[in-house]
PDB file of C-alpha atoms in Angstrom:
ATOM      1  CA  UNK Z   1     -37.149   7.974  58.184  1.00 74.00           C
ATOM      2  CA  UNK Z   2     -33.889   7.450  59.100  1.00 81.00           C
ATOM      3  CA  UNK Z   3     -30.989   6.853  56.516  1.00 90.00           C
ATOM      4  CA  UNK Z   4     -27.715   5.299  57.040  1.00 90.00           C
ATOM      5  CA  UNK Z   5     -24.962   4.931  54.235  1.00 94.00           C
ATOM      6  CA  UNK Z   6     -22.238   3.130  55.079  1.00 95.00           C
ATOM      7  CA  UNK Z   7     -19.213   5.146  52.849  1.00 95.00           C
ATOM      8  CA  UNK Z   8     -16.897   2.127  53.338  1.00 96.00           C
ATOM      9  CA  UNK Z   9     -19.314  -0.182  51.580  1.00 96.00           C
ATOM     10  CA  UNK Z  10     -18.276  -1.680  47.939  1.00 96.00           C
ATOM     11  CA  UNK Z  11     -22.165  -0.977  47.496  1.00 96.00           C
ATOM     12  CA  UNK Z  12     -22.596   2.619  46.019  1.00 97.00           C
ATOM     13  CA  UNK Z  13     -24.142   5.306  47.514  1.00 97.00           C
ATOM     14  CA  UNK Z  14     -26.661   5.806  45.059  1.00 98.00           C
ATOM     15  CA  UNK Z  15     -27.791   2.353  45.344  1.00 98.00           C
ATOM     16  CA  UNK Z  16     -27.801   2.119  49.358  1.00 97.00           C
ATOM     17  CA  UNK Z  17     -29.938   5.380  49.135  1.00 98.00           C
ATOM     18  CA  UNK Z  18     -32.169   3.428  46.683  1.00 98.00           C
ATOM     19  CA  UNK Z  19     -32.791   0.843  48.390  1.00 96.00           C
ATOM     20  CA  UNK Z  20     -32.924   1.973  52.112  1.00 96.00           C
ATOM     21  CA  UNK Z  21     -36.196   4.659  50.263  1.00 97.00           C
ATOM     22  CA  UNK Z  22     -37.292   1.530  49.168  1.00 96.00           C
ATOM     23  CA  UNK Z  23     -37.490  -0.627  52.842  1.00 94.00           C
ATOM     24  CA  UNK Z  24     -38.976   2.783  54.082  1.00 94.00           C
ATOM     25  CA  UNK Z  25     -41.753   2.520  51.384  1.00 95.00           C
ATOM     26  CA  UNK Z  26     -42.394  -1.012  51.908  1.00 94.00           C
ATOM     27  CA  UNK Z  27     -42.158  -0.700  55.970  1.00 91.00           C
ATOM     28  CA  UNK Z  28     -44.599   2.065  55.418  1.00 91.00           C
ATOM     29  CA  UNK Z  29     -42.056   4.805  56.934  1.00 93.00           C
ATOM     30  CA  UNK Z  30     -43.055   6.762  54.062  1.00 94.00           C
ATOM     31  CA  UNK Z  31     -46.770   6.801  52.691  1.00 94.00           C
ATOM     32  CA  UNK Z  32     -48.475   7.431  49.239  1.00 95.00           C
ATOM     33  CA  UNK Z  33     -48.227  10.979  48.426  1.00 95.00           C
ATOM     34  CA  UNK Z  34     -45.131  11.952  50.997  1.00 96.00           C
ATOM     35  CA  UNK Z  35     -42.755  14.237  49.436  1.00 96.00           C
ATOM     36  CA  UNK Z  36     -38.998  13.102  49.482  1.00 97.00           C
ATOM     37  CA  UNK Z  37     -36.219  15.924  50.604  1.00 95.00           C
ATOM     38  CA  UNK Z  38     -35.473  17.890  47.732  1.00 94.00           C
ATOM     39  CA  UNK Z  39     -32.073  16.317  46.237  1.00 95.00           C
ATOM     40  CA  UNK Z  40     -29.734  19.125  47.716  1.00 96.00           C
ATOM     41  CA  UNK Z  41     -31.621  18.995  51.116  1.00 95.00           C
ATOM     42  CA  UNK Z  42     -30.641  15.150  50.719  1.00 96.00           C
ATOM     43  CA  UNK Z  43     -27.148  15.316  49.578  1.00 96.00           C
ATOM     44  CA  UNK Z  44     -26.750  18.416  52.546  1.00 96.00           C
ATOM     45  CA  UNK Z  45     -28.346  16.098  55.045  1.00 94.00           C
ATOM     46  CA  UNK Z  46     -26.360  13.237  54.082  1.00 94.00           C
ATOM     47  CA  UNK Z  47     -23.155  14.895  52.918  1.00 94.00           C
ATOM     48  CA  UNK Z  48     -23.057  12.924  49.364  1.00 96.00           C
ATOM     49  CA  UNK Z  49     -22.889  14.855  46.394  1.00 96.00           C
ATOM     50  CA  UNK Z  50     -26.487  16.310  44.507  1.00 97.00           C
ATOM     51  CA  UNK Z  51     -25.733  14.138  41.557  1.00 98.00           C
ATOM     52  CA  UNK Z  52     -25.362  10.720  43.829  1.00 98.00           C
ATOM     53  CA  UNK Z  53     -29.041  11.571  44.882  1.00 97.00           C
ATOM     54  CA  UNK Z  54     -30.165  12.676  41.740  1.00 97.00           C
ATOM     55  CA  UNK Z  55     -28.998   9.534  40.573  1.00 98.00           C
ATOM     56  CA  UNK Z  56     -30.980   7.793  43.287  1.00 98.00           C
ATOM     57  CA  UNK Z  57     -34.327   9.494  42.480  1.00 98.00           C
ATOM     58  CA  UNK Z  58     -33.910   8.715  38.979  1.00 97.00           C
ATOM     59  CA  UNK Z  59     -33.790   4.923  39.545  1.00 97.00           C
ATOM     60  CA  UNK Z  60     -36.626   4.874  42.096  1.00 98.00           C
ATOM     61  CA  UNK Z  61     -38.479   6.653  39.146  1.00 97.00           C
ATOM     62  CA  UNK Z  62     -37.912   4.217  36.473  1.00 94.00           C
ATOM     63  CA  UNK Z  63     -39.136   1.719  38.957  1.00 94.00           C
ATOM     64  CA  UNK Z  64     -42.193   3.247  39.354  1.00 95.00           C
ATOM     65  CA  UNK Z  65     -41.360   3.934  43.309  1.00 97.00           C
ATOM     66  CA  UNK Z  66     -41.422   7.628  42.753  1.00 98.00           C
ATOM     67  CA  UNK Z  67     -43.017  10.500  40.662  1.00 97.00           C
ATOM     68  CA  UNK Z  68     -40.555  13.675  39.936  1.00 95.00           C
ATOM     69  CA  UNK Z  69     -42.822  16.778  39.556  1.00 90.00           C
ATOM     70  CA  UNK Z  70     -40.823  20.114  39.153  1.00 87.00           C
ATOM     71  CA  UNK Z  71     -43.228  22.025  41.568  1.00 89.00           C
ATOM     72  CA  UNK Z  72     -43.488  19.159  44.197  1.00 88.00           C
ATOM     73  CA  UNK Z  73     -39.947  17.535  44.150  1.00 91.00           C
ATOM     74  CA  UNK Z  74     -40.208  13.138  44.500  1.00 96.00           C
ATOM     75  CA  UNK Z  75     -43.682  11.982  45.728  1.00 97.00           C
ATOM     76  CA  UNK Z  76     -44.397   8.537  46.808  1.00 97.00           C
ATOM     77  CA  UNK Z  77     -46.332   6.383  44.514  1.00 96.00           C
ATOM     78  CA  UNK Z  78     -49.162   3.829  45.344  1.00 93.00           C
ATOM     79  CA  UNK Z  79     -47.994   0.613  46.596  1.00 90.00           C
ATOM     80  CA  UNK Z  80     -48.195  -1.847  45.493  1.00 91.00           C
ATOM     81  CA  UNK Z  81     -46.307  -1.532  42.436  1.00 90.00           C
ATOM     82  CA  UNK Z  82     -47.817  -4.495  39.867  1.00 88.00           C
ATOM     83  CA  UNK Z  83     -44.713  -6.792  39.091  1.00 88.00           C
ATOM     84  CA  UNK Z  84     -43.758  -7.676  35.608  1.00 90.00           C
ATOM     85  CA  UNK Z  85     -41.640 -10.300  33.363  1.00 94.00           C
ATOM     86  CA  UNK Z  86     -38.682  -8.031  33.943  1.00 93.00           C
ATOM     87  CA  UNK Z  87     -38.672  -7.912  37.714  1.00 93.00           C
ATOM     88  CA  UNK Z  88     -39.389 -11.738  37.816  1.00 95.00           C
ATOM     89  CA  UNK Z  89     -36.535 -12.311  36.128  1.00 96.00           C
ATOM     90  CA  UNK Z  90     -34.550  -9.884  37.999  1.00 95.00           C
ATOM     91  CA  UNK Z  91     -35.679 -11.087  41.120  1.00 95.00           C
ATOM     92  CA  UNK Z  92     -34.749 -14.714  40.449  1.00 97.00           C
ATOM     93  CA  UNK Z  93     -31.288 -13.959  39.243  1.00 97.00           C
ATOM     94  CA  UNK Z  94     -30.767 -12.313  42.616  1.00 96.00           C
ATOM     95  CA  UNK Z  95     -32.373 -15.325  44.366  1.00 97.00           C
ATOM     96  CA  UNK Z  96     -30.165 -17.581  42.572  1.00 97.00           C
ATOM     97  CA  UNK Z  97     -27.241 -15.822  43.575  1.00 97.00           C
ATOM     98  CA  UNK Z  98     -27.955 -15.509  47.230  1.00 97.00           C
ATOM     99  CA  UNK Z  99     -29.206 -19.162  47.141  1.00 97.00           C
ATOM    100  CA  UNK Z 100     -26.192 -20.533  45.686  1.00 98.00           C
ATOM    101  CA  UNK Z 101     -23.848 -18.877  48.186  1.00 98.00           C
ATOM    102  CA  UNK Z 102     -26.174 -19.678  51.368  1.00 98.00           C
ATOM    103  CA  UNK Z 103     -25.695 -23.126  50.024  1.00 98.00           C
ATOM    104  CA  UNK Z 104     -22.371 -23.154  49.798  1.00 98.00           C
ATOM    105  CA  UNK Z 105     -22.010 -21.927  53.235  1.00 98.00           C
ATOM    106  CA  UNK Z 106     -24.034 -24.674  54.848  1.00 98.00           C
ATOM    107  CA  UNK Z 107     -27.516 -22.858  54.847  1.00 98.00           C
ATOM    108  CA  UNK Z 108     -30.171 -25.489  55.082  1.00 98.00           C
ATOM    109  CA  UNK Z 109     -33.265 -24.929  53.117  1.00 97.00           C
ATOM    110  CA  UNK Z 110     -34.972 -24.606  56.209  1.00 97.00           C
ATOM    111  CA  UNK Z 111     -33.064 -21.712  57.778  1.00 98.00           C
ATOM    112  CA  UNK Z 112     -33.087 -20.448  54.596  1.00 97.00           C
ATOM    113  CA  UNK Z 113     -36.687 -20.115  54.091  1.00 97.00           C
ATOM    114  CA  UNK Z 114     -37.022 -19.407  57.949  1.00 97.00           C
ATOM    115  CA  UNK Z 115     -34.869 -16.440  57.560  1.00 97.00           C
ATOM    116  CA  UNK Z 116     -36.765 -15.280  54.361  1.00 96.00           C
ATOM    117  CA  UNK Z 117     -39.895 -15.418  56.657  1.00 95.00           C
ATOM    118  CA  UNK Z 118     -38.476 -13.279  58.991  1.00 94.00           C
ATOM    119  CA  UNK Z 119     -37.532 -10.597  57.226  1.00 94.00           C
ATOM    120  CA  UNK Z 120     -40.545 -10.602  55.137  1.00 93.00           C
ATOM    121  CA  UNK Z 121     -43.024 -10.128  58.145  1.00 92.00           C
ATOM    122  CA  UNK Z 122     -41.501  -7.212  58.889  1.00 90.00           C
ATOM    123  CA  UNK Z 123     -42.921  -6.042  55.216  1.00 88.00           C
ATOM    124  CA  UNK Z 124     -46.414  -7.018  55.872  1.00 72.00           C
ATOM    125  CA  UNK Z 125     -49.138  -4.649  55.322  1.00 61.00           C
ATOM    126  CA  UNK Z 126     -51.564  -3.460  57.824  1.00 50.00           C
TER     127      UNK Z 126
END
């Protein structure tokens, strides 16, 4: 899996690495069981800092993306991941907000939705 941060972004680093592990999971780039680089190989392979990966690793942890075992390094957990109050909630603040500016930009519901669709075949499970 390939990983691309983008150091001019006003998204951190930590949370681009996040979620670009987290497309790779999901597109299946990375399986059950697959060990992640260790966090220096990471931060060496990327050229961040240890603790901007460490950070990373943590949060995909506390998600429940990732197990940290001191002899293995980050291991991919089973996917699905089962959903809770917390994440619904998350996820439809984040909806709301990307709703409310796609509407405000002239984003029918249709194209919208269509564009939802799109991206979220790519997701699909086989």
């Amino acid at each position: 899996m390939l990983l691309k941060i983008n150091f001019e972004s006003d998204v951190p680093i930590y949370a681009q690495l996040k979620n670009q592990i987290i497309r790779g999971i999901a597109k299946g780039e990375l399986d059950e069981g697959e060990s992640l680089p260790s966090v220096r190989q990471m931060a060496e392979d990327i050229g961040i800092n240890m603790h901007t990966v460490n950070k990373a690793y943590n949060l995909l942890k506390g998600d429940g993306f990732i197990t940290i075992d001191r002899r293995k390094g980050a291991i991919v957990n089973k996917i699905p991941i089962p959903s809770s109050e917390e994440y619904d909630d998350i996820l439809k603040e984040e909806l709301e907000s990307i709703i409310s500016e796609a509407h405000c930009r002239g984003v029918s519901e249709e194209d919208f939705i269509e564009a939802c669709k799109e991206i979220y075949s790519v997701y699909k499970r086989k």
